[in-house]
Amino acid sequence: MDGVKVLKADLDGFKQFLEKERREFFRKKQTGLHFYTKDDVDMLLDDKQETEWEEKPLPQTPSKEKVTPESYVDPTELTPPPFTLKNRGFSLHTPADVALKPSDTPFARRVNKFAVQFTFNDHLSLESSGEAASNTDSDDILKRLKPVRRCEIDVLGTGPESGTRYMFDQIENRFGAVDKRLQNFAKVLEERLHRKVDDHVAHASQEKVVVVGRVCCEGEGHLNDNSVLLEGSVEHSNGQRVRLDLRNIPKFSFFPGQVIGVEGQNPSGFCLMATRIFDSIPLPSVSLLEDEEPPAKRRTSNQESKTPESPQLTRIVAAAGPFTTNDNLAYEPLVELFAYAKKVRPNLLILMGPYVDSEHPQIKQGTVNKSFSHIFQEEIRMRVEEYCEEMGDGCRVVLVPSHRDAHHDLIFPQPPFDAHDFEDPNHQITLLTNPGILKINEVTAGFCTTDILRHLSSEEVSRVPQGASSDRMTRLASHLLAQRSFYPLFPPAQSVPLDLTLAPGSLDLPSSPDILLLSSNLAPFVKVLSLPRDIQPVDDENDIREKAGKVRCVCINPGYAARGMSGGTFTEICFSGGDSSSGLEPLHKRLQVRVIRV
């Protein structure tokens, strides 16, 4: 520069310098990418490809030795290696196409292979997976000769069908679906309390009232004690909102979209002073419905169905994706998972997506030279079909999609995979919606691959009395049963393509399942969810007490099969007999769950 005077030519040069510096920085950050420039285009047009002839035998000057027909090498038959650019970190052949040796990847060098991290109900004397995996070769051969007992699977609930057209969701329809939840909750609460709950949320009154509304946040930030608003229904409150005063509530747990009933006073019409919160009216499980039968009738039915045989053991192996590590698309964790399943020979293998993860670095950057559907067919479908063929007609496989699957419909709730893409002559493969509910023999299980637990953990606000203990994971998972929904959060997380009008009722829980499998990025866990079965009034009209009895549900987060460049975890579930109505102990007392490292 000429002193302090800035010339236009200086600005142009400075701009080029900044652009070059920015390109170099981004190029170092994204080592697998190459930015084409004019030099590259000229080289391609002039057919000046750089090749590495060192890898092939090159024609040399003939020696004095006589050249025989066998030793002659025609230079025209030499095939050049694939086109590469030296010192640019670029190749048309991605790591997905390279056959990696087992010892070349960090996953292959992992430790604690198939080690049990922890066991739920480890006191039960069921056959352990460690014993099954440590059998001798002769025992393994005899075990393979014994066919796997086929379990009965029934798909419960309704969901979007394969090939459903979507992206027709309108704001009016979304608002109507949310308002319908308020009306249904108010109707059920009114039946339980035997009193009207249709008061206006913003109506000024000195008397105690009971209103139903949706929890909202006053601002754009996260929910806190002083920013909780209650939005009433259109029918009773015209959708108006009122501030919720929680100073008299010693314990609560709220999140946006939660439907609750509030008992309290609203003297000014602008602030509802809550004295009691009704946030849970869970549906009873199927086994609890059977328990309502008269004891004599239930005892007679148990005697008729009683057989001298011991209860049969049902073994389930459940894993959630992603099923490949971040450094390649070799699907090594999935291969190890199938090897474990072939060794243990479970009655049911449950695989929960994503299978072709849209968050995988190579898929996200677009550096693969195969279509996403081709990757799924080659890596997932073929391995599932080979597993079913090798294990026999008795084994069953359940596939649950994820909205992170790059080859599937980006919508939630999500339709199942197309059955025409699978060769399943023996009907061993069950394709489930996301979320979905299955009845496995006499046990009901719910599945959801959307990470609702992590979404709730980032939006929840709670208060626990001083000195009281509270398990956060149990509290978060209990919201699904209390709200009767697989995804009660509204508005949803930014990454969730929620469509409330695609398949009405597909997110609802028709009954409390015995087992709830939730795929989450949080640490794997096994929790027993315990909620009141019902509420009913006592002698005093304003005095409410919880009815005796609990709704029990075993919630399991199997973790991810692959985490980064190493292996993750999966679960093995074992239980004997049927549901609680068969005269046995409750399921959570005779069910054993192991969380195992891949």
mmCIF file of N, CA and C in Angstrom, residues 98-110 113 325 327-328 330 332-333 335-336 565:
data_model
loop_
_atom_site.group_PDB
_atom_site.id
_atom_site.type_symbol
_atom_site.label_atom_id
_atom_site.label_comp_id
_atom_site.label_asym_id
_atom_site.label_seq_id
_atom_site.Cartn_x
_atom_site.Cartn_y
_atom_site.Cartn_z
ATOM 1 N N VAL A 98 -13.364 -50.231 -1.302
ATOM 2 C CA VAL A 98 -12.095 -50.883 -1.023
ATOM 3 C C VAL A 98 -12.323 -52.019 -0.036
ATOM 4 N N ALA A 99 -11.851 -53.191 -0.343
ATOM 5 C CA ALA A 99 -11.996 -54.351 0.540
ATOM 6 C C ALA A 99 -10.973 -54.235 1.656
ATOM 7 N N LEU A 100 -11.431 -53.807 2.791
ATOM 8 C CA LEU A 100 -10.527 -53.617 3.923
ATOM 9 C C LEU A 100 -10.262 -54.948 4.604
ATOM 10 N N LYS A 101 -9.034 -55.149 5.026
ATOM 11 C CA LYS A 101 -8.718 -56.336 5.789
ATOM 12 C C LYS A 101 -9.279 -56.191 7.197
ATOM 13 N N PRO A 102 -9.609 -57.306 7.867
ATOM 14 C CA PRO A 102 -10.192 -57.225 9.208
ATOM 15 C C PRO A 102 -9.326 -56.463 10.199
ATOM 16 N N SER A 103 -7.999 -56.493 10.016
ATOM 17 C CA SER A 103 -7.117 -55.836 10.977
ATOM 18 C C SER A 103 -6.809 -54.391 10.605
ATOM 19 N N ASP A 104 -7.418 -53.887 9.529
ATOM 20 C CA ASP A 104 -7.089 -52.551 9.066
ATOM 21 C C ASP A 104 -7.945 -51.464 9.709
ATOM 22 N N THR A 105 -9.015 -51.811 10.373
ATOM 23 C CA THR A 105 -9.954 -50.821 10.895
ATOM 24 C C THR A 105 -9.878 -50.747 12.415
ATOM 25 N N PRO A 106 -10.167 -49.586 12.993
ATOM 26 C CA PRO A 106 -10.208 -49.501 14.467
ATOM 27 C C PRO A 106 -11.246 -50.425 15.078
ATOM 28 N N PHE A 107 -12.325 -50.684 14.365
ATOM 29 C CA PHE A 107 -13.350 -51.586 14.901
ATOM 30 C C PHE A 107 -12.796 -52.991 15.115
ATOM 31 N N ALA A 108 -11.960 -53.457 14.189
ATOM 32 C CA ALA A 108 -11.402 -54.803 14.320
ATOM 33 C C ALA A 108 -10.429 -54.899 15.481
ATOM 34 N N ARG A 109 -9.856 -53.771 15.905
ATOM 35 C CA ARG A 109 -8.893 -53.782 17.005
ATOM 36 C C ARG A 109 -9.534 -53.465 18.351
ATOM 37 N N ARG A 110 -10.848 -53.526 18.411
ATOM 38 C CA ARG A 110 -11.547 -53.207 19.657
ATOM 39 C C ARG A 110 -11.310 -54.307 20.694
ATOM 40 N N LYS A 113 -14.897 -57.688 23.252
ATOM 41 C CA LYS A 113 -15.882 -58.119 22.265
ATOM 42 C C LYS A 113 -16.937 -58.991 22.920
ATOM 43 N N THR A 325 -19.503 -48.155 11.049
ATOM 44 C CA THR A 325 -18.699 -47.120 11.692
ATOM 45 C C THR A 325 -18.542 -45.916 10.769
ATOM 46 N N ASP A 327 -15.879 -44.460 9.667
ATOM 47 C CA ASP A 327 -14.733 -44.407 8.770
ATOM 48 C C ASP A 327 -14.922 -45.230 7.503
ATOM 49 N N ASN A 328 -16.002 -46.027 7.402
ATOM 50 C CA ASN A 328 -16.225 -46.819 6.197
ATOM 51 C C ASN A 328 -17.685 -47.242 6.138
ATOM 52 N N ALA A 330 -18.401 -50.595 5.485
ATOM 53 C CA ALA A 330 -18.225 -52.045 5.433
ATOM 54 C C ALA A 330 -19.229 -52.790 6.303
ATOM 55 N N GLU A 332 -19.235 -53.585 9.450
ATOM 56 C CA GLU A 332 -18.604 -54.582 10.310
ATOM 57 C C GLU A 332 -19.410 -54.875 11.576
ATOM 58 N N PRO A 333 -19.993 -53.867 12.272
ATOM 59 C CA PRO A 333 -20.809 -54.209 13.436
ATOM 60 C C PRO A 333 -22.012 -55.098 13.096
ATOM 61 N N VAL A 335 -22.121 -57.329 10.673
ATOM 62 C CA VAL A 335 -21.600 -58.679 10.445
ATOM 63 C C VAL A 335 -21.360 -59.389 11.770
ATOM 64 N N GLU A 336 -20.789 -58.683 12.738
ATOM 65 C CA GLU A 336 -20.567 -59.286 14.053
ATOM 66 C C GLU A 336 -21.881 -59.598 14.755
ATOM 67 N N MET A 565 -15.941 -44.721 15.370
ATOM 68 C CA MET A 565 -15.178 -45.745 14.652
ATOM 69 C C MET A 565 -15.063 -47.042 15.436
#
